[in-house]
mmCIF file of C-alpha atoms in Angstrom:
data_model
loop_
_atom_site.group_PDB
_atom_site.id
_atom_site.type_symbol
_atom_site.label_atom_id
_atom_site.label_comp_id
_atom_site.label_asym_id
_atom_site.label_seq_id
_atom_site.Cartn_x
_atom_site.Cartn_y
_atom_site.Cartn_z
ATOM 1 C CA MET A 1 52.359 53.876 -37.142
ATOM 2 C CA GLN A 2 51.331 56.886 -34.919
ATOM 3 C CA LYS A 3 51.549 60.018 -36.994
ATOM 4 C CA GLY A 4 54.956 61.749 -36.481
ATOM 5 C CA LYS A 5 56.355 58.639 -34.580
ATOM 6 C CA PRO A 6 59.086 56.556 -36.276
ATOM 7 C CA GLN A 7 58.518 52.969 -35.594
ATOM 8 C CA TYR A 8 62.120 52.338 -34.487
ATOM 9 C CA ILE A 9 62.832 55.202 -32.513
ATOM 10 C CA SER A 10 62.704 54.153 -28.782
ATOM 11 C CA PRO A 11 60.025 55.769 -26.468
ATOM 12 C CA GLY A 12 61.599 58.164 -24.326
ATOM 13 C CA ALA A 13 65.197 57.893 -25.587
ATOM 14 C CA PRO A 14 66.973 61.049 -26.107
ATOM 15 C CA ILE A 15 68.710 61.560 -29.734
ATOM 16 C CA LYS A 16 71.926 63.375 -29.024
ATOM 17 C CA ALA A 17 73.458 62.486 -32.681
ATOM 18 C CA ILE A 18 72.064 61.263 -36.251
ATOM 19 C CA VAL A 19 73.986 59.336 -38.622
ATOM 20 C CA PHE A 20 72.660 59.317 -42.312
ATOM 21 C CA ASP A 21 73.484 56.738 -44.786
ATOM 22 C CA LEU A 22 74.348 58.130 -47.985
ATOM 23 C CA ASP A 23 72.872 56.504 -51.062
ATOM 24 C CA GLY A 24 69.131 56.116 -51.136
ATOM 25 C CA THR A 25 68.964 58.421 -48.063
ATOM 26 C CA LEU A 26 70.712 61.804 -48.760
ATOM 27 C CA TYR A 27 69.465 61.618 -52.267
ATOM 28 C CA GLU A 28 66.584 59.692 -53.675
ATOM 29 C CA MET A 29 67.877 56.643 -55.936
ATOM 30 C CA GLN A 30 66.616 56.831 -59.372
ATOM 31 C CA TRP A 31 66.816 54.129 -62.133
ATOM 32 C CA PHE A 32 69.086 56.145 -64.458
ATOM 33 C CA LEU A 33 71.927 56.354 -61.988
ATOM 34 C CA ARG A 34 73.384 52.891 -62.840
ATOM 35 C CA PRO A 35 73.259 53.718 -66.625
ATOM 36 C CA ILE A 36 74.766 56.893 -66.167
ATOM 37 C CA ILE A 37 77.798 55.561 -64.114
ATOM 38 C CA THR A 38 78.050 52.986 -66.680
ATOM 39 C CA ALA A 39 78.506 55.344 -69.505
ATOM 40 C CA PHE A 40 81.102 56.985 -67.882
ATOM 41 C CA LEU A 41 82.792 53.807 -67.416
ATOM 42 C CA PHE A 42 83.280 53.368 -71.222
ATOM 43 C CA PRO A 43 84.916 51.101 -72.601
ATOM 44 C CA ARG A 44 85.374 49.023 -69.380
ATOM 45 C CA PHE A 45 81.663 49.461 -68.427
ATOM 46 C CA LEU A 46 81.353 45.415 -68.495
ATOM 47 C CA TRP A 47 83.500 45.085 -65.207
ATOM 48 C CA LEU A 48 80.665 46.939 -63.235
ATOM 49 C CA PRO A 49 78.299 44.075 -62.912
ATOM 50 C CA SER A 50 80.840 41.682 -61.553
ATOM 51 C CA PHE A 51 82.544 44.374 -59.124
ATOM 52 C CA ILE A 52 78.870 45.162 -57.751
ATOM 53 C CA THR A 53 78.021 41.365 -57.416
ATOM 54 C CA ILE A 54 81.186 40.377 -55.704
ATOM 55 C CA ARG A 55 81.272 43.431 -53.463
ATOM 56 C CA LYS A 56 77.710 42.635 -51.977
ATOM 57 C CA THR A 57 79.097 39.211 -51.082
ATOM 58 C CA PHE A 58 81.550 41.108 -48.552
ATOM 59 C CA ALA A 59 78.503 42.584 -46.712
ATOM 60 C CA GLY A 60 79.035 42.175 -43.073
ATOM 61 C CA LYS A 61 82.521 40.758 -43.242
ATOM 62 C CA ASP A 62 85.180 42.383 -41.176
ATOM 63 C CA PHE A 63 88.486 42.589 -43.130
ATOM 64 C CA GLY A 64 90.306 44.652 -40.603
ATOM 65 C CA THR A 65 91.529 47.448 -43.052
ATOM 66 C CA ARG A 66 90.471 48.904 -46.523
ATOM 67 C CA GLU A 67 93.610 47.577 -48.015
ATOM 68 C CA THR A 68 92.825 43.947 -47.236
ATOM 69 C CA LEU A 69 89.209 44.408 -48.428
ATOM 70 C CA ILE A 70 90.174 46.004 -51.526
ATOM 71 C CA GLN A 71 93.003 43.495 -52.218
ATOM 72 C CA GLU A 72 90.547 40.554 -51.812
ATOM 73 C CA LEU A 73 87.879 42.581 -54.151
ATOM 74 C CA VAL A 74 90.463 43.030 -56.900
ATOM 75 C CA THR A 75 91.680 39.628 -56.763
ATOM 76 C CA GLN A 76 88.147 38.210 -57.260
ATOM 77 C CA VAL A 77 86.945 40.611 -59.740
ATOM 78 C CA ALA A 78 89.984 40.113 -61.769
ATOM 79 C CA ARG A 79 89.310 36.308 -61.931
ATOM 80 C CA LYS A 80 85.948 36.961 -62.698
ATOM 81 C CA VAL A 81 86.484 39.214 -65.750
ATOM 82 C CA ASN A 82 89.802 37.614 -66.638
ATOM 83 C CA SER A 83 91.956 40.554 -66.044
ATOM 84 C CA THR A 84 94.902 41.474 -63.490
ATOM 85 C CA PRO A 85 94.436 42.705 -59.886
ATOM 86 C CA GLU A 86 96.390 45.529 -60.766
ATOM 87 C CA SER A 87 93.911 46.520 -63.533
ATOM 88 C CA ILE A 88 91.094 46.219 -61.473
ATOM 89 C CA ASP A 89 92.649 48.388 -58.627
ATOM 90 C CA ARG A 90 93.387 50.936 -61.095
ATOM 91 C CA TRP A 91 89.598 50.964 -62.520
ATOM 92 C CA ILE A 92 88.236 51.148 -59.119
ATOM 93 C CA HIS A 93 90.181 54.325 -58.142
ATOM 94 C CA THR A 94 90.656 55.858 -61.211
ATOM 95 C CA ARG A 95 87.300 55.007 -63.193
ATOM 96 C CA PHE A 96 84.691 53.571 -60.793
ATOM 97 C CA TYR A 97 84.718 56.089 -58.158
ATOM 98 C CA PRO A 98 85.129 59.207 -60.048
ATOM 99 C CA SER A 99 82.354 58.147 -62.110
ATOM 100 C CA PHE A 100 80.309 57.519 -59.224
ATOM 101 C CA ALA A 101 81.100 60.852 -57.984
ATOM 102 C CA ARG A 102 80.260 62.498 -61.066
ATOM 103 C CA ALA A 103 77.016 60.734 -61.447
ATOM 104 C CA MET A 104 75.885 62.458 -58.105
ATOM 105 C CA PHE A 105 75.339 65.622 -60.202
ATOM 106 C CA PHE A 106 72.252 64.022 -61.631
ATOM 107 C CA MET A 107 70.886 63.183 -58.228
ATOM 108 C CA ARG A 108 70.620 66.783 -56.702
ATOM 109 C CA ARG A 109 67.540 68.321 -55.449
ATOM 110 C CA SER A 110 65.783 64.882 -54.799
ATOM 111 C CA ARG A 111 65.523 66.159 -50.996
ATOM 112 C CA PRO A 112 64.120 69.475 -50.967
ATOM 113 C CA ASP A 113 65.720 71.699 -48.287
ATOM 114 C CA LEU A 114 68.005 69.085 -47.139
ATOM 115 C CA ASN A 115 70.555 71.730 -46.359
ATOM 116 C CA GLY A 116 68.208 73.852 -44.162
ATOM 117 C CA THR A 117 67.117 70.915 -42.596
ATOM 118 C CA LEU A 118 70.667 69.841 -41.672
ATOM 119 C CA HIS A 119 71.739 73.400 -40.255
ATOM 120 C CA ALA A 120 68.307 73.462 -38.232
ATOM 121 C CA ILE A 121 69.503 70.107 -36.618
ATOM 122 C CA ARG A 122 72.918 71.146 -35.907
ATOM 123 C CA ASN A 123 71.637 74.483 -34.355
ATOM 124 C CA ARG A 124 69.687 72.199 -31.848
ATOM 125 C CA ASN A 125 73.214 70.799 -30.462
ATOM 126 C CA ILE A 126 72.415 67.429 -32.323
ATOM 127 C CA ARG A 127 75.562 65.900 -33.673
ATOM 128 C CA LEU A 128 75.632 65.041 -37.594
ATOM 129 C CA ALA A 129 77.500 62.306 -39.354
ATOM 130 C CA VAL A 130 77.163 60.387 -42.859
ATOM 131 C CA TYR A 131 78.058 56.724 -42.666
ATOM 132 C CA SER A 132 78.248 55.524 -46.272
ATOM 133 C CA ASP A 133 79.197 51.796 -47.686
ATOM 134 C CA TYR A 134 81.089 53.212 -50.231
ATOM 135 C CA SER A 135 84.427 55.473 -50.303
ATOM 136 C CA TRP A 136 84.548 59.086 -51.755
ATOM 137 C CA THR A 137 82.144 60.194 -49.188
ATOM 138 C CA SER A 138 82.878 63.941 -49.106
ATOM 139 C CA GLN A 139 83.237 64.221 -52.936
ATOM 140 C CA ARG A 140 79.983 62.482 -53.417
ATOM 141 C CA LEU A 141 78.295 64.948 -50.846
ATOM 142 C CA THR A 142 79.853 67.773 -52.664
ATOM 143 C CA ASN A 143 78.449 66.880 -56.101
ATOM 144 C CA LEU A 144 75.003 66.360 -54.703
ATOM 145 C CA GLY A 145 75.215 70.054 -53.361
ATOM 146 C CA ILE A 146 75.250 69.157 -49.817
ATOM 147 C CA ASP A 147 76.628 71.531 -47.436
ATOM 148 C CA LEU A 148 79.439 69.674 -45.369
ATOM 149 C CA THR A 149 79.611 72.252 -42.575
ATOM 150 C CA PRO A 150 77.005 70.815 -40.489
ATOM 151 C CA PHE A 151 78.632 67.525 -40.186
ATOM 152 C CA ASP A 152 80.695 66.510 -37.396
ATOM 153 C CA SER A 153 82.066 63.351 -39.046
ATOM 154 C CA LEU A 154 82.136 61.712 -42.856
ATOM 155 C CA GLU A 155 82.734 57.941 -42.681
ATOM 156 C CA SER A 156 82.950 55.150 -44.945
ATOM 157 C CA ALA A 157 82.471 51.422 -44.083
ATOM 158 C CA GLU A 158 84.624 50.474 -46.823
ATOM 159 C CA GLU A 159 87.620 52.641 -45.554
ATOM 160 C CA ALA A 160 87.205 50.985 -42.325
ATOM 161 C CA GLY A 161 87.377 47.587 -43.670
ATOM 162 C CA ALA A 162 83.976 46.368 -42.702
ATOM 163 C CA LEU A 163 81.106 46.963 -45.128
ATOM 164 C CA LYS A 164 77.621 47.020 -43.404
ATOM 165 C CA PRO A 165 76.070 45.467 -41.504
ATOM 166 C CA HIS A 166 79.086 45.029 -39.565
ATOM 167 C CA PRO A 167 78.867 47.048 -36.440
ATOM 168 C CA ARG A 168 82.522 47.846 -35.835
ATOM 169 C CA PRO A 169 82.844 50.851 -38.011
ATOM 170 C CA LEU A 170 79.447 52.395 -36.635
ATOM 171 C CA GLU A 171 80.377 51.654 -32.935
ATOM 172 C CA LYS A 172 83.939 53.478 -33.647
ATOM 173 C CA LEU A 173 81.822 56.516 -35.068
ATOM 174 C CA ALA A 174 79.596 56.669 -31.925
ATOM 175 C CA GLN A 175 82.697 56.831 -29.960
ATOM 176 C CA ARG A 176 84.262 59.626 -32.019
ATOM 177 C CA LEU A 177 80.994 61.400 -31.507
ATOM 178 C CA ASP A 178 81.182 61.008 -27.951
ATOM 179 C CA VAL A 179 77.658 59.759 -27.699
ATOM 180 C CA ALA A 180 76.085 56.755 -26.242
ATOM 181 C CA PRO A 181 74.742 54.370 -29.063
ATOM 182 C CA GLU A 182 71.357 54.352 -27.533
ATOM 183 C CA SER A 183 71.206 58.090 -28.096
ATOM 184 C CA VAL A 184 72.338 57.923 -31.737
ATOM 185 C CA LEU A 185 69.447 57.806 -34.655
ATOM 186 C CA MET A 186 70.632 56.023 -37.788
ATOM 187 C CA ILE A 187 68.529 56.905 -40.780
ATOM 188 C CA GLY A 188 68.514 54.725 -43.952
ATOM 189 C CA ASP A 189 66.688 53.430 -46.865
ATOM 190 C CA ARG A 190 67.330 49.556 -46.243
ATOM 191 C CA ASP A 191 66.319 47.428 -43.351
ATOM 192 C CA ASP A 192 68.861 44.478 -44.201
ATOM 193 C CA THR A 193 71.882 47.074 -43.897
ATOM 194 C CA ASP A 194 71.206 50.296 -42.326
ATOM 195 C CA GLY A 195 68.545 48.713 -40.094
ATOM 196 C CA LYS A 196 70.561 45.754 -39.135
ATOM 197 C CA VAL A 197 73.925 47.592 -38.421
ATOM 198 C CA SER A 198 71.886 49.959 -36.219
ATOM 199 C CA GLN A 199 70.362 46.879 -34.467
ATOM 200 C CA GLU A 200 73.911 45.552 -34.156
ATOM 201 C CA ALA A 201 75.459 48.777 -32.818
ATOM 202 C CA GLY A 202 72.600 49.260 -30.378
ATOM 203 C CA MET A 203 71.361 52.403 -31.967
ATOM 204 C CA GLN A 204 67.852 53.737 -32.842
ATOM 205 C CA PHE A 205 66.744 53.281 -36.580
ATOM 206 C CA LEU A 206 64.340 55.127 -38.988
ATOM 207 C CA ARG A 207 63.798 54.133 -42.607
ATOM 208 C CA VAL A 208 63.275 56.697 -45.379
ATOM 209 C CA GLY A 209 61.775 55.697 -48.773
ATOM 210 C CA ARG A 210 59.830 56.885 -51.768
ATOM 211 C CA ARG A 211 56.489 56.413 -50.070
ATOM 212 C CA ALA A 212 55.426 56.371 -46.620
ATOM 213 C CA SER A 213 54.433 52.774 -44.842
ATOM 214 C CA SER A 214 54.060 51.197 -41.416
ATOM 215 C CA ASN A 215 57.818 51.364 -40.975
ATOM 216 C CA THR A 216 58.960 53.915 -43.456
ATOM 217 C CA PHE A 217 58.887 57.785 -43.607
ATOM 218 C CA SER A 218 58.741 59.660 -46.744
ATOM 219 C CA TRP A 219 61.202 62.332 -47.306
ATOM 220 C CA PRO A 220 58.548 65.405 -46.404
ATOM 221 C CA GLN A 221 57.573 63.371 -43.320
ATOM 222 C CA LEU A 222 61.193 63.022 -42.105
ATOM 223 C CA ARG A 223 62.052 66.377 -42.588
ATOM 224 C CA ASP A 224 59.054 67.500 -40.548
ATOM 225 C CA PHE A 225 60.223 65.014 -37.856
ATOM 226 C CA LEU A 226 63.774 66.321 -38.030
ATOM 227 C CA ILE A 227 62.982 69.867 -37.588
ATOM 228 C CA SER A 228 60.708 69.153 -34.890
ATOM 229 C CA LEU A 229 63.467 67.261 -32.725
ATOM 230 C CA ARG A 230 64.456 69.134 -29.268
#
């Protein structure tokens, strides 16, 4: 990879908007995140593995609305853990998501000078958005200590009813940003979700990871690249 040039950036293509994935991108994923969430979920922490496993099977499927997606999710999880859909629905909205948001406090400061970087990009008239697979996007960003003011849009694939890598919500996001897909850069930490949905939506893609490699930027490299955009 040429120094300073992300592998998935189209040569000569302008970047008029940047869409960030949230988990693993705007903060570095740590091994202790899931144990923290599990502790917050006591005594119903044993529902978490089934919830995560079943939700993963929804990847790339378009349910049309969040209500339909959640209805199918709670039905399958309830069957798996021998509970009721009503109990699972209540657990998701009053236990899981508050616990997920609360755990973000422990992920703070894993991306040094993130807020300064976001403001520097926005000051160059590049539009900014977050596109997370999970709900509670603004709450989790706030608990991470991330300033929301540079963002034009905070979106959730779950809220749209189609988890990554289904492209429909991301295509709609580009329309709301009023930017052609080929001028949008998606930044994420996973090729199978963030990279694939970017490709399906006709956008550019850049992967960020803990260590730099032939197709991955470390956070310091990414920060330098973003600040250099014109």
